[in-house]
Coordinates of C-alpha atoms and ligand atoms in Angstrom, one line a residue:
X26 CA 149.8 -93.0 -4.0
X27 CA 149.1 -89.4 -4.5
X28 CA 150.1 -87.0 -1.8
X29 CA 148.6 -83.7 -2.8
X30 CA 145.9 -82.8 -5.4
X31 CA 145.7 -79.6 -6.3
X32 CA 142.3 -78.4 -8.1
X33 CA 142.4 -75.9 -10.7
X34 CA 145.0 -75.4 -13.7
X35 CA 145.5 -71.3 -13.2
X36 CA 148.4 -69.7 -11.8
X37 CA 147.9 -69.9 -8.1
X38 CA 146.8 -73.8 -8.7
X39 CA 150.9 -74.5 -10.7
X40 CA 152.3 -72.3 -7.7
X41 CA 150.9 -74.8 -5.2
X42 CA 151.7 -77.4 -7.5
X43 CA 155.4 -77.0 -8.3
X44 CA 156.1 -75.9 -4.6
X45 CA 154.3 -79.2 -3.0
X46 CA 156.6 -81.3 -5.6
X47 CA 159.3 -79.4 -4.5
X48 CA 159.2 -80.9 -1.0
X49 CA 159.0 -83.7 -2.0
X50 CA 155.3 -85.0 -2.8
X51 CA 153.7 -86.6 -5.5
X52 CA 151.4 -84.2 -7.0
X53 CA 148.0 -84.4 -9.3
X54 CA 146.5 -81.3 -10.8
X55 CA 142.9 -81.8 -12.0
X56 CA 141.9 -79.0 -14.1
X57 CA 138.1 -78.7 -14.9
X58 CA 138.4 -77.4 -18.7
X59 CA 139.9 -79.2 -21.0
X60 CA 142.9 -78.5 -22.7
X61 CA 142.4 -75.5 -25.3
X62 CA 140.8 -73.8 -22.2
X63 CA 143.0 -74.6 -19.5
X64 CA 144.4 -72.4 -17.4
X65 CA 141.9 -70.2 -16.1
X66 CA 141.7 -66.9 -15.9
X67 CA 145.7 -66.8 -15.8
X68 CA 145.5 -67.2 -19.4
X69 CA 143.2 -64.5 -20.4
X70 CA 145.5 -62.1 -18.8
X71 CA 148.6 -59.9 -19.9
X72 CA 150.8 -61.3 -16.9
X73 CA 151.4 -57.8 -15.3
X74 CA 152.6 -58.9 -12.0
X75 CA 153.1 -56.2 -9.0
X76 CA 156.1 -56.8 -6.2
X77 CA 158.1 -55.0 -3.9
X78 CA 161.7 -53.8 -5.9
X79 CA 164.8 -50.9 -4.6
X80 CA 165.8 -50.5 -8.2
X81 CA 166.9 -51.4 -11.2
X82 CA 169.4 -54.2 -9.6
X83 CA 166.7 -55.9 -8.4
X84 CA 165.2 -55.6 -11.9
X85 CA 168.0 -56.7 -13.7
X86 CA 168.3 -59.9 -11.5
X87 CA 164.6 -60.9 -12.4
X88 CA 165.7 -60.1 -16.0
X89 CA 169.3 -60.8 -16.7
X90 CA 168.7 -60.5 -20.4
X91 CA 168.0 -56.4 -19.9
X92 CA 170.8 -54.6 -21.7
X93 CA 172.3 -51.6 -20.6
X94 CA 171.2 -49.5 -23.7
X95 CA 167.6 -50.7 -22.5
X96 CA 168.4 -49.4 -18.4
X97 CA 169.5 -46.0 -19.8
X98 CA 166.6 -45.5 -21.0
X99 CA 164.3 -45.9 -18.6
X100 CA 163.9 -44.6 -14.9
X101 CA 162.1 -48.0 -13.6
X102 CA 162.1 -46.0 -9.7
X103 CA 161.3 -48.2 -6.9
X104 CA 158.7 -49.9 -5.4
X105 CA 159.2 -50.5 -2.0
X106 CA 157.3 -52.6 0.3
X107 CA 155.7 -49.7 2.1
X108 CA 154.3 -48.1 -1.5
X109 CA 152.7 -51.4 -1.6
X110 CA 151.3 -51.7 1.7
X111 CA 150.4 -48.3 1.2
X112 CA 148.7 -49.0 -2.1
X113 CA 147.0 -52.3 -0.5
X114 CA 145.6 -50.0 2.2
X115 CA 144.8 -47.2 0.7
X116 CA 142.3 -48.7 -2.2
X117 CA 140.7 -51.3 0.1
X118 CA 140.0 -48.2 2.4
X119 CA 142.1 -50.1 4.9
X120 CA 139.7 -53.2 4.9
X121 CA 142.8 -55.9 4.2
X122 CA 143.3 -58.5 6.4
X123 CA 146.8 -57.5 7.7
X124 CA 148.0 -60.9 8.2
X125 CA 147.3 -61.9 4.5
X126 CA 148.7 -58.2 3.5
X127 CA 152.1 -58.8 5.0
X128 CA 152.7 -62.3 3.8
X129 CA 151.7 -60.4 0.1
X130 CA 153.8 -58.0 0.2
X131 CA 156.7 -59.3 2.4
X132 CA 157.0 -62.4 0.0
X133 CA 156.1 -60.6 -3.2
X134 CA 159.9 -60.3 -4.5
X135 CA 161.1 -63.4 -3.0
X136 CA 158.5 -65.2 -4.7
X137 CA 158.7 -63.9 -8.4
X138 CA 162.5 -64.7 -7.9
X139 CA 161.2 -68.2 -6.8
X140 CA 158.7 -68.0 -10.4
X141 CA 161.4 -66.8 -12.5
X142 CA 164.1 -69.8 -11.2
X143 CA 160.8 -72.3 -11.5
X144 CA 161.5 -71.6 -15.6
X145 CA 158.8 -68.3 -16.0
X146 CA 160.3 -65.6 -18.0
X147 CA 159.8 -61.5 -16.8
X148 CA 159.9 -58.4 -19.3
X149 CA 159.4 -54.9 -18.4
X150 CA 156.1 -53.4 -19.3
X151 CA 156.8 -50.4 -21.7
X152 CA 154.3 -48.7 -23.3
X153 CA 151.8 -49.2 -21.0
X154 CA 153.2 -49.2 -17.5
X155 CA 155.9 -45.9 -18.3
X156 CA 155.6 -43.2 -21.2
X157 CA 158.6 -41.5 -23.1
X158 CA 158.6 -38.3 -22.0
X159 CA 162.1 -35.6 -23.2
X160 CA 163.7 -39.4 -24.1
X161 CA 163.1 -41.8 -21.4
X162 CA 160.7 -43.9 -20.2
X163 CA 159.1 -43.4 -16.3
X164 CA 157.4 -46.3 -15.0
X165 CA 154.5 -45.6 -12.7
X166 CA 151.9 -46.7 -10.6
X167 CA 154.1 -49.4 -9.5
X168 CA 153.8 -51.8 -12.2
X169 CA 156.8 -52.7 -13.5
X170 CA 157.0 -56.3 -14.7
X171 CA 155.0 -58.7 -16.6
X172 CA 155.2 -62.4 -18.0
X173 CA 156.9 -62.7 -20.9
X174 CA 154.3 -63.8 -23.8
X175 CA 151.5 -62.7 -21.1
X176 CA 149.1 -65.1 -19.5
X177 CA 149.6 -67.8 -22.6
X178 CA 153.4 -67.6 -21.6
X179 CA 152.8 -67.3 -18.0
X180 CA 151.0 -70.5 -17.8
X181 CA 153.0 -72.5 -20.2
X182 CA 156.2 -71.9 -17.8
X183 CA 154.2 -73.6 -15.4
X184 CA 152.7 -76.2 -17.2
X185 CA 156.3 -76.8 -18.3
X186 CA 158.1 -76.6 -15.0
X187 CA 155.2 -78.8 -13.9
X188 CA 155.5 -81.4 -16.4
X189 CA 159.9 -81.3 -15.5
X190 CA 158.4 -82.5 -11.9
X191 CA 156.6 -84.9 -12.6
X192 CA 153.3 -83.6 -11.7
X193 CA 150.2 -85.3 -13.6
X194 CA 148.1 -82.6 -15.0
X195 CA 144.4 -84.3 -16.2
X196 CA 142.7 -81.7 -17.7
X197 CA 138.3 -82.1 -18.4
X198 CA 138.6 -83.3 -14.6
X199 CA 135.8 -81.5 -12.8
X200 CA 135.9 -82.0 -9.3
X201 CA 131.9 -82.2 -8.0
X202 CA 132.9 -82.9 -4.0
X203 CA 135.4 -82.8 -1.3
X204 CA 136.1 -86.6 0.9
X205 CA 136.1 -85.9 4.6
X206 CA 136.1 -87.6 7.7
X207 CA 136.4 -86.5 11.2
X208 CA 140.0 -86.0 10.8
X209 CA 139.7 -83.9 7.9
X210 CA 139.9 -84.0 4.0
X211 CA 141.1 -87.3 2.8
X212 CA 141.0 -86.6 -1.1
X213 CA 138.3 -85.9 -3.8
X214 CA 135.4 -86.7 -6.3
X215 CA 135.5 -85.5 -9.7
X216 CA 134.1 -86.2 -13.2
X217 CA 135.9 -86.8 -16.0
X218 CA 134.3 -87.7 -19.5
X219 CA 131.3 -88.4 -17.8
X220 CA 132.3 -91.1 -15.2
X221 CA 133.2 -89.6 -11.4
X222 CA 135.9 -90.8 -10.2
X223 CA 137.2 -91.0 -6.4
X224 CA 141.1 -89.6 -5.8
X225 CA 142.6 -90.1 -2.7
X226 CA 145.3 -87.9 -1.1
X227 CA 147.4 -86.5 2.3
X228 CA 146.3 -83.4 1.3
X229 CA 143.9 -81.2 -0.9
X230 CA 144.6 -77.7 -2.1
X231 CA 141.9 -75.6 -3.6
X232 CA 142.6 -72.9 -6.3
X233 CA 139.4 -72.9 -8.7
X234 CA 138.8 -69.4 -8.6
X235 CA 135.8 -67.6 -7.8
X236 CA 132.2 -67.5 -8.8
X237 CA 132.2 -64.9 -11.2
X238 CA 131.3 -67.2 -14.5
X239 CA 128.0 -68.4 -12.2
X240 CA 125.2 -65.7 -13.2
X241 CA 122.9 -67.0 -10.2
X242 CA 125.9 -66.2 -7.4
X243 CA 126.7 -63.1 -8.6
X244 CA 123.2 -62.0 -8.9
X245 CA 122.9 -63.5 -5.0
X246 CA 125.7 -62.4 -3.8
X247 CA 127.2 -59.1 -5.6
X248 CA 123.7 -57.5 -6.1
X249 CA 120.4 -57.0 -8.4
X250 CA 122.2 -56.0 -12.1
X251 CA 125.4 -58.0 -12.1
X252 CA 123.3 -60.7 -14.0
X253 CA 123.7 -57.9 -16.8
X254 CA 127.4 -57.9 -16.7
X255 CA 129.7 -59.7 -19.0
X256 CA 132.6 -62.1 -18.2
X257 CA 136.5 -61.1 -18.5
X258 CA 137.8 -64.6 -18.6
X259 CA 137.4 -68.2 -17.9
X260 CA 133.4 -69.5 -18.0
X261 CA 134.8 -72.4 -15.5
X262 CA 135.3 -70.4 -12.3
X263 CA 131.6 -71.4 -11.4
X264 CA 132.5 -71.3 -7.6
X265 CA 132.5 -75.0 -7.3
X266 CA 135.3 -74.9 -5.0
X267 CA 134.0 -73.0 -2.5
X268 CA 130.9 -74.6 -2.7
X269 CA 132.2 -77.8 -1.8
X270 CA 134.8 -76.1 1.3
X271 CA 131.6 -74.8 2.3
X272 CA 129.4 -78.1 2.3
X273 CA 132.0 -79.5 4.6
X274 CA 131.9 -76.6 7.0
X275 CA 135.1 -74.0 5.6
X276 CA 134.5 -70.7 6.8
X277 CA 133.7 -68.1 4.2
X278 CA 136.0 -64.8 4.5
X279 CA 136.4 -61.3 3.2
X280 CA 133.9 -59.1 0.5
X281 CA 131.3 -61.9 -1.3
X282 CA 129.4 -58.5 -2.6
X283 CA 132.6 -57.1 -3.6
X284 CA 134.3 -57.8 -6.8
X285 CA 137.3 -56.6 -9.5
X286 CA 135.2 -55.3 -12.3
X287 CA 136.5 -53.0 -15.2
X288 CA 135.2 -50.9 -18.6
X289 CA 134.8 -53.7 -21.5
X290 CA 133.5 -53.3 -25.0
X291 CA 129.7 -53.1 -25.0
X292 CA 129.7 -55.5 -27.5
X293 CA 131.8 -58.3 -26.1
X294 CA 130.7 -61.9 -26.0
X295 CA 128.9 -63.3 -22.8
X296 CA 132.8 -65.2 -21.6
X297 CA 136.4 -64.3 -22.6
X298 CA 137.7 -65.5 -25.7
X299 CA 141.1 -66.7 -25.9
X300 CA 141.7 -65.4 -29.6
X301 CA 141.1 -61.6 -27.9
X302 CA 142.7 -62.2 -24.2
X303 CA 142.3 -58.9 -22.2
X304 CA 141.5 -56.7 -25.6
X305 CA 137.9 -56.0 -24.9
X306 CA 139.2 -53.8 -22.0
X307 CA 139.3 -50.0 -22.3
X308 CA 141.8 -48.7 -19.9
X309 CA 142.4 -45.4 -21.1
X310 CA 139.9 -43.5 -20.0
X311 CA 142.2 -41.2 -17.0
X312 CA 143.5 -39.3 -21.4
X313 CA 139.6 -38.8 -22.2
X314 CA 135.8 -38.6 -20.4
X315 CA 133.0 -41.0 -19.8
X316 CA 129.8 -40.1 -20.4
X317 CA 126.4 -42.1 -19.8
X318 CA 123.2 -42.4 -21.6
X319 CA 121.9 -39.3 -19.7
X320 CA 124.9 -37.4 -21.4
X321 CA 126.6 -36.8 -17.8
X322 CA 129.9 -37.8 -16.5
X323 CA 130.0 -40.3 -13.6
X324 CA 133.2 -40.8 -12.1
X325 CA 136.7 -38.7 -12.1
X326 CA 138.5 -40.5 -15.0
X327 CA 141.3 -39.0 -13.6
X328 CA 141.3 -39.9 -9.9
X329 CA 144.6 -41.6 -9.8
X330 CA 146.4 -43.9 -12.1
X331 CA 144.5 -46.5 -14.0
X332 CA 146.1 -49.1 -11.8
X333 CA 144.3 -47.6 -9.0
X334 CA 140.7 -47.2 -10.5
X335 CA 139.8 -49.4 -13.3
X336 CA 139.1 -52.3 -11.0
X337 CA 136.4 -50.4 -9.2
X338 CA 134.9 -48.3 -12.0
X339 CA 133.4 -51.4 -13.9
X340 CA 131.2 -51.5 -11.3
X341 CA 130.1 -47.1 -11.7
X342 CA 129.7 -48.3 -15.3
X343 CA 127.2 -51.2 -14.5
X344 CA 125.3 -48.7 -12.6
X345 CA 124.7 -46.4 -15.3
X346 CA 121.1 -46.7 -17.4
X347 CA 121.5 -49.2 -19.8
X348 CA 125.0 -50.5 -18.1
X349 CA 127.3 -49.0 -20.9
X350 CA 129.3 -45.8 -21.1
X351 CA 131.1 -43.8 -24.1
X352 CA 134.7 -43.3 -23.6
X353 CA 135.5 -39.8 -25.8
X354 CA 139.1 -38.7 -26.9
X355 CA 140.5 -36.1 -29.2
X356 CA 143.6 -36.0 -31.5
X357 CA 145.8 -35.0 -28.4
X358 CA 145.9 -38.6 -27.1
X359 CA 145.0 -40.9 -29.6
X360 CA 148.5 -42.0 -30.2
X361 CA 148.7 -42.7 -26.3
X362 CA 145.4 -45.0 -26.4
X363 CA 146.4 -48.6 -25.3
X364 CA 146.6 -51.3 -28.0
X365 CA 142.9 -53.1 -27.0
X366 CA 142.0 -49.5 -28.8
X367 CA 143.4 -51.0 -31.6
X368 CA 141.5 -54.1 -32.3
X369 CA 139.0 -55.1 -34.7
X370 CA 136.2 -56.3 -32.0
X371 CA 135.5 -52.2 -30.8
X372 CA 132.1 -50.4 -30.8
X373 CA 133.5 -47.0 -31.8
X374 CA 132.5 -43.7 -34.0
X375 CA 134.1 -41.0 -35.0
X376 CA 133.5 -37.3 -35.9
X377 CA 135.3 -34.3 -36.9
X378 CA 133.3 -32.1 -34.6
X379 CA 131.8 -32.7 -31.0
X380 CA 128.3 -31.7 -32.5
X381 CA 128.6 -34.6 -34.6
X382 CA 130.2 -37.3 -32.7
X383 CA 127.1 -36.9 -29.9
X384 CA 124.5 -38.0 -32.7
X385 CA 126.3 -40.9 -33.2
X386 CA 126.2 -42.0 -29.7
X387 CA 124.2 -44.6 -29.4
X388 CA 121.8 -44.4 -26.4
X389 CA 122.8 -41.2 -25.5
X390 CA 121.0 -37.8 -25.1
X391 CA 122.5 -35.5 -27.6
X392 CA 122.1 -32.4 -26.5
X393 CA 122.8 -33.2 -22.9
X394 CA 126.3 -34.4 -24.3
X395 CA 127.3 -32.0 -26.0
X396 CA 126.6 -29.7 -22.7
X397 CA 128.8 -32.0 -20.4
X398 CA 131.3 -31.7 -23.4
X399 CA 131.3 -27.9 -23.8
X400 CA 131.3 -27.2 -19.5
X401 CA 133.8 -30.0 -19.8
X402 CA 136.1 -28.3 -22.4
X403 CA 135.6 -24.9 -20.2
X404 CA 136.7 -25.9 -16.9
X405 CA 139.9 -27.3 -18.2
X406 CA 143.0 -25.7 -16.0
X407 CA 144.8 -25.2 -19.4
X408 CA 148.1 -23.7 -17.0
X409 CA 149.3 -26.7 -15.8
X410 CA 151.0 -28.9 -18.3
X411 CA 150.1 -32.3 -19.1
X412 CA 152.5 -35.1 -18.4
X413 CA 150.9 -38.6 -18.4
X414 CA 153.6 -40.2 -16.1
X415 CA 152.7 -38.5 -13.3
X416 CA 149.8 -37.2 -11.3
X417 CA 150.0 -33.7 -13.0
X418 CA 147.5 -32.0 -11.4
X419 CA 145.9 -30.7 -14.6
X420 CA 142.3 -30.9 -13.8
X421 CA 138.9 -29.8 -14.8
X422 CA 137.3 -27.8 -12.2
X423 CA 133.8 -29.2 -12.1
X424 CA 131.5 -30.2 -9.4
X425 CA 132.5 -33.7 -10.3
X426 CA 136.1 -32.6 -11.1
X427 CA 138.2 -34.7 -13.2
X428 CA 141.6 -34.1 -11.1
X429 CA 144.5 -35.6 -13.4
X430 CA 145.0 -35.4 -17.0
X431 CA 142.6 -33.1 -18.3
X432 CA 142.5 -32.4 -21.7
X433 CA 140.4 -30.3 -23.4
X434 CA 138.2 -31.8 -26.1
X435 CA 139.1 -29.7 -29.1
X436 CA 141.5 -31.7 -31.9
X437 CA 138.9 -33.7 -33.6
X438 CA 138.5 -36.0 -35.5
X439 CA 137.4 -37.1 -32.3
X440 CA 136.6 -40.6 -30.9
X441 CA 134.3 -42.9 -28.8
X442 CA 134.3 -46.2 -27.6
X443 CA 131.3 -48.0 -26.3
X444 CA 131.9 -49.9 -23.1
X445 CA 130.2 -51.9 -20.5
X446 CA 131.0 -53.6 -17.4
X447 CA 133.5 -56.9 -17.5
X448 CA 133.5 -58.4 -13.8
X449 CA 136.9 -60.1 -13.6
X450 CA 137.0 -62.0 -10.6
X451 CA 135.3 -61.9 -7.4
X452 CA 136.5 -60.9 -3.8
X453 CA 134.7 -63.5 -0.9
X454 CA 136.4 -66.5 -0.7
X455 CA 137.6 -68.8 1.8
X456 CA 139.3 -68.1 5.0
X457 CA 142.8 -69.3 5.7
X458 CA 145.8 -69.0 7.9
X459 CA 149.1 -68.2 7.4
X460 CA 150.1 -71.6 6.2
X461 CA 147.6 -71.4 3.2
X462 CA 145.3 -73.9 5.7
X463 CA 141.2 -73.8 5.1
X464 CA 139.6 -72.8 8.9
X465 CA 136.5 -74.3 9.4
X466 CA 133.4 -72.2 10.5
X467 CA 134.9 -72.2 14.3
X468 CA 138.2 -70.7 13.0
X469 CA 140.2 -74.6 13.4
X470 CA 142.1 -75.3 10.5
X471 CA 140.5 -78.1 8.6
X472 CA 142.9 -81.1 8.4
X473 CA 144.2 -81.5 4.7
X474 CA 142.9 -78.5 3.0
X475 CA 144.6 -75.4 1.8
X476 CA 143.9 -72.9 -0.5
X477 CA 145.1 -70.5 -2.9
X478 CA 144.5 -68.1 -5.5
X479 CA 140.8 -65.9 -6.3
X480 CA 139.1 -68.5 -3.8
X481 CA 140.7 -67.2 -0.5
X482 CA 139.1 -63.7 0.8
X483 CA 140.2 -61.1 3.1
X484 CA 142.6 -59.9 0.5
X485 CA 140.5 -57.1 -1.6
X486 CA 137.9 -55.0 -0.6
X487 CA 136.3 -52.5 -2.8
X488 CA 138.8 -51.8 -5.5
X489 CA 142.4 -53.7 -5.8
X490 CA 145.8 -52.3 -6.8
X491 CA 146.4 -53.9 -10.8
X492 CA 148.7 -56.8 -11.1
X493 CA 148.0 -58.3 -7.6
X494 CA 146.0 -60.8 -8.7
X495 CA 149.1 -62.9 -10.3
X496 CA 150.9 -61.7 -7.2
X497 CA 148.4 -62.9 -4.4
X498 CA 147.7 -66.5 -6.4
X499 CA 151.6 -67.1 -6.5
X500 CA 152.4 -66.0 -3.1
X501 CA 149.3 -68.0 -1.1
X502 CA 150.1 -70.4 -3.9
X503 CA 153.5 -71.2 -3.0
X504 CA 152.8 -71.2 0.6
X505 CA 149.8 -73.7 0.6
X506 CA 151.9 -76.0 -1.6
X507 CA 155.1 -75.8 1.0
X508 CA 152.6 -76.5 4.0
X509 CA 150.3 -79.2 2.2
X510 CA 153.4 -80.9 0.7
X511 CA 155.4 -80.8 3.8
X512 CA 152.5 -82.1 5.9
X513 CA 151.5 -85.1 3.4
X514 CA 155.2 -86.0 2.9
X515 CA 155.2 -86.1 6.6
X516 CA 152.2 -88.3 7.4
X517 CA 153.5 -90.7 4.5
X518 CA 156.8 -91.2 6.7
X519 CA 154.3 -91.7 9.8
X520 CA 152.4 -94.4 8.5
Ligands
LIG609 C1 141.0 -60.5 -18.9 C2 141.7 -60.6 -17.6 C3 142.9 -59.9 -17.5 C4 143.6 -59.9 -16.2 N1 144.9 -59.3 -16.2 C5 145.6 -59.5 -15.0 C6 146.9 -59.0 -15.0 O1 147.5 -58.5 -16.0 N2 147.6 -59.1 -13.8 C7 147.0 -59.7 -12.7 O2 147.7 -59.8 -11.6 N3 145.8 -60.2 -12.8 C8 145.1 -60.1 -13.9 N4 143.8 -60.7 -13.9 C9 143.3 -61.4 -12.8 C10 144.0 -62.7 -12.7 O3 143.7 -63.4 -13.9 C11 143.6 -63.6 -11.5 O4 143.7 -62.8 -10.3 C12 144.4 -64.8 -11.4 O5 144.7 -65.4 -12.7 C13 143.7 -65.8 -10.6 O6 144.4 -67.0 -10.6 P1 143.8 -68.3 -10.0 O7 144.7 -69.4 -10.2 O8 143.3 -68.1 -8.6 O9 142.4 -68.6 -10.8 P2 142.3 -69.0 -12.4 O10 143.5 -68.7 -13.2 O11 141.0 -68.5 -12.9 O12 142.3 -70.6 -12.2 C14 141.1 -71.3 -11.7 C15 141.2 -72.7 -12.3 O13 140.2 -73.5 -11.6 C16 139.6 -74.3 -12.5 N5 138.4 -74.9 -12.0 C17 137.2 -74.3 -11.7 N6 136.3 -75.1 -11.1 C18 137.0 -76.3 -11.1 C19 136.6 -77.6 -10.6 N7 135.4 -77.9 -10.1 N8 137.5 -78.6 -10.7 C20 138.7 -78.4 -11.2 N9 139.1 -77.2 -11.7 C21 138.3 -76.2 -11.6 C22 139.5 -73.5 -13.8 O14 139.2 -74.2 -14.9 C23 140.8 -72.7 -13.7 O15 141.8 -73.5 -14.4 C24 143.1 -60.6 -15.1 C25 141.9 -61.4 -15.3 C26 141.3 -61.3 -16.5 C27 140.0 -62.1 -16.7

């Protein structure tokens, strides 16, 4: 007898999972892809996970294999649980549910602690999260940590510390439907190989993403144009689990026009590919400028750390003509450009003057261009020095300023990259309580079902601070998996 399926194979699906078996249960986890896709968007990312921390202790407990050479190097800070309710607040414009916000960031230490002693393996993030700067490495924008070999290694920890358990993962297992009665959810329907099979269960706990891979729901729900934008990750999070919550009466919860949405190669295939992971993203625009097909600049690249912005300025990019922008940098920060610069899968040109490099823009109006470019280059505040760890101040005094990290535009050979918009995941979901419990449409909670992961809303609104994805699936994760296994174990001893 099973006692709680969980549906989905990502990372908020084996957080449920492994903490249901831990009290006790008998767990099934019926992932919808099949193997060499499994694992949801989880996979497709590079594991940068954002929690509370007071210092390097705290640090070095995660990641007892950090040496002392590596800790003199590097001023890792703090992050402290009001910077992230801060953080939370602050880019949702104060639109977070604060229920869901303090169970986030109260349990966000406790439970990568609880990850890293389920068998998942940290590492700091150098290089991208913290600069050397005179010697040492600063980490900012309070993103400190990430899964050691990324989402690939994140989920197979899980998948491992799964399969220790005893948990049954079947993977190609679509589930189609949700079994209810009047007490509540007894267990599921779903289709394997073409025959639909019926799994009963104490308890059912939903984490199979959101409906960002479904081109007719994001069209309905985001908006006219997000038809036009491509996918990050996983084609399988169709929104068939809410679908079915809803057909049974769960009520629906937080921002369904709202979604995480970033700067992506142009060029990019329709769905994430696994042999590229999160390369197609171009997250270094706050070093350059970002100009449309009209020539003009759209957004302040340098409005706040990238953690802060990229998740809201795929959407600016979407609503550009002809949904693509030109990132443009010069000699001064090309070493600094990410890797996913790096990669053989880029739209880019480059030119040894700025005269030149606008011809080659394709789509663009040349002459405007090179105008931004020039008034650009002009308004630079070329007193203040440039120091990429922190919010420096050094801006470009423009009616559309850009107010960190200006450069001027002047070491060529310069270059461009072509980007468009990549929707990541999507912010209405589900509503739930503070046991990870589905409320129905009158705000009960719906007997047997939980859920967990990009499914539940109230969360994000807006824009979302990076690496709270991981953080929000494991925490509601963990919790709907403690509650659901506690309360199937229960009613087993009952009967
Ligand atoms: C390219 C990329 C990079 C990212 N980088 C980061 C990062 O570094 N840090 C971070 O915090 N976040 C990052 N994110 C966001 C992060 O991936 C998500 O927030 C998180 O992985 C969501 O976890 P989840 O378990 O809710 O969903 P997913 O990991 O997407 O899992 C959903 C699962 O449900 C399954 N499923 C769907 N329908 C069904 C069905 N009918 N039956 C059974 N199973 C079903 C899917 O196959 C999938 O396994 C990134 C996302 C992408 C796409």
């Amino acid at each position: 007898m099973t006692d709680v399926i969980v549906v989905g194979g990502g990372n908020a699906a084996f957080a449920a999972a492994v903490s249901a078996a831990q009290q006790g249960a008998k767990v099934v986890v019926l992932e919808r892809a099949p193997e060499e896709e499994a694992g949801g968007n989880t996979r497709f990312t590079a594991g940068a996970i954002r929690f509370a921390y007071e210092g390097v202790d705290d640090l070095r407990k995660l990641m007892p294999d950090l040496t002392n050479a590596e800790c003199e190097r590097t001023d890792f800070g703090a992050y402290t649980e009001d910077q992230f309710f801060d953080d939370m607040h602050r880019v949702t414009e104060y639109r977070t549910d604060p229920d869901m916000c303090e169970l986030l960031v109260r349990k966000s230490r406790p439970t990568i602690q609880w990850m890293q002693e389920a068998g998942i393996k940290f590492y700091p993030i150098w290089g991208r999260q913290a600069f050397l700067v005179d010697g040492k490495f600063t980490f900012w924008g309070g993103l400190t940590v990430e899964a050691y070999g990324g989402g690939p290694g994140l989920l197979e920890g899980w998948t491992t510390s799964a399969q220790k358990r005893g948990i049954d993962i079947h993977y190609g297992a679509r589930v189609t439907e949700l079994i209810a009665d009047d007490t509540g959810v007894t267990g599921v329907r779903y289709k394997q190989d073409g025959v639909t099979h019926e799994l009963m269960a104490g308890c059912v706990i939903l984490a199979a993403g959101g409906f960002q891979a479904n081109v007719e729901w994001r069209t309905r729900y985001l908006g006219p144009g997000w038809d036009l934008a491509k996918v990050r990750g996983t084609r399988f999070n169709t929104g068939d689990g809410l679908r079915i919550a809803l057909d049974i009466g769960a009520m629906p919860y937080g921002q369904w026009s709202g979604c995480h949405a970033v700067g992506w190669e142009r060029n990019a295939p329709e769905f994430g590919d696994l042999a590229v992971g999160d390369a197609f993203q171009k997250h270094s625009y706050p070093w350059g400028v970002m100009i449309n097909a009209n020539g003009e600049r759209f957004v302040d690249e340098g409005a706040d750390f990238r953690n802060y912005t990229y998740a809201k300025y795929g959407r600016r990019i979407l609503e550009q003509p002809g949904q693509f922008a030109w990132q443009i940098f010069d000699q001064k920060v090309i070493k600094q450009l990410r890797d996913e610069y790096r990669i053989k899968q880029v739209t880019k040109v480059t030119a040894n003057t700025l005269e030149e490099l606008v011809r080659k823009l394709d789509g663009v109006n040349p002459e405007k261009a090179l105008q931004t470019l020039t008034e650009y280059n002009a308004a630079v505040d070329q007193s203040t020095p440039y120091n990429p760890n922190v919010k420096d101040g050094r801006s470009a005094r423009l009616p559309l300023p850009k107010s960190n990290w200006a450069n001027t535009l002047t070491d060529g050979p310069f270059e461009a990259y072509a980007v468009t918009c990549g929707i990541t995941f999507t912010f209405g979901g589900l509503r739930i309580d503070t046991d990870g419990q589905v409320l129905d449409v009158d705000l009960k909670p719906i007997g047997g079902l939980y859920a967990a992961g990009e499914m539940v809303g109230g969360l994000f609104y807006n824009n979302y601070p990076g690496g709270t994805g991981l953080m929000a699936g494991a925490v509601f994760g963990k919790i709907a998996g403690a509650s659901a296994g506690k309360a199937a174990v229960l009613d087993k001893a009952a009967v």
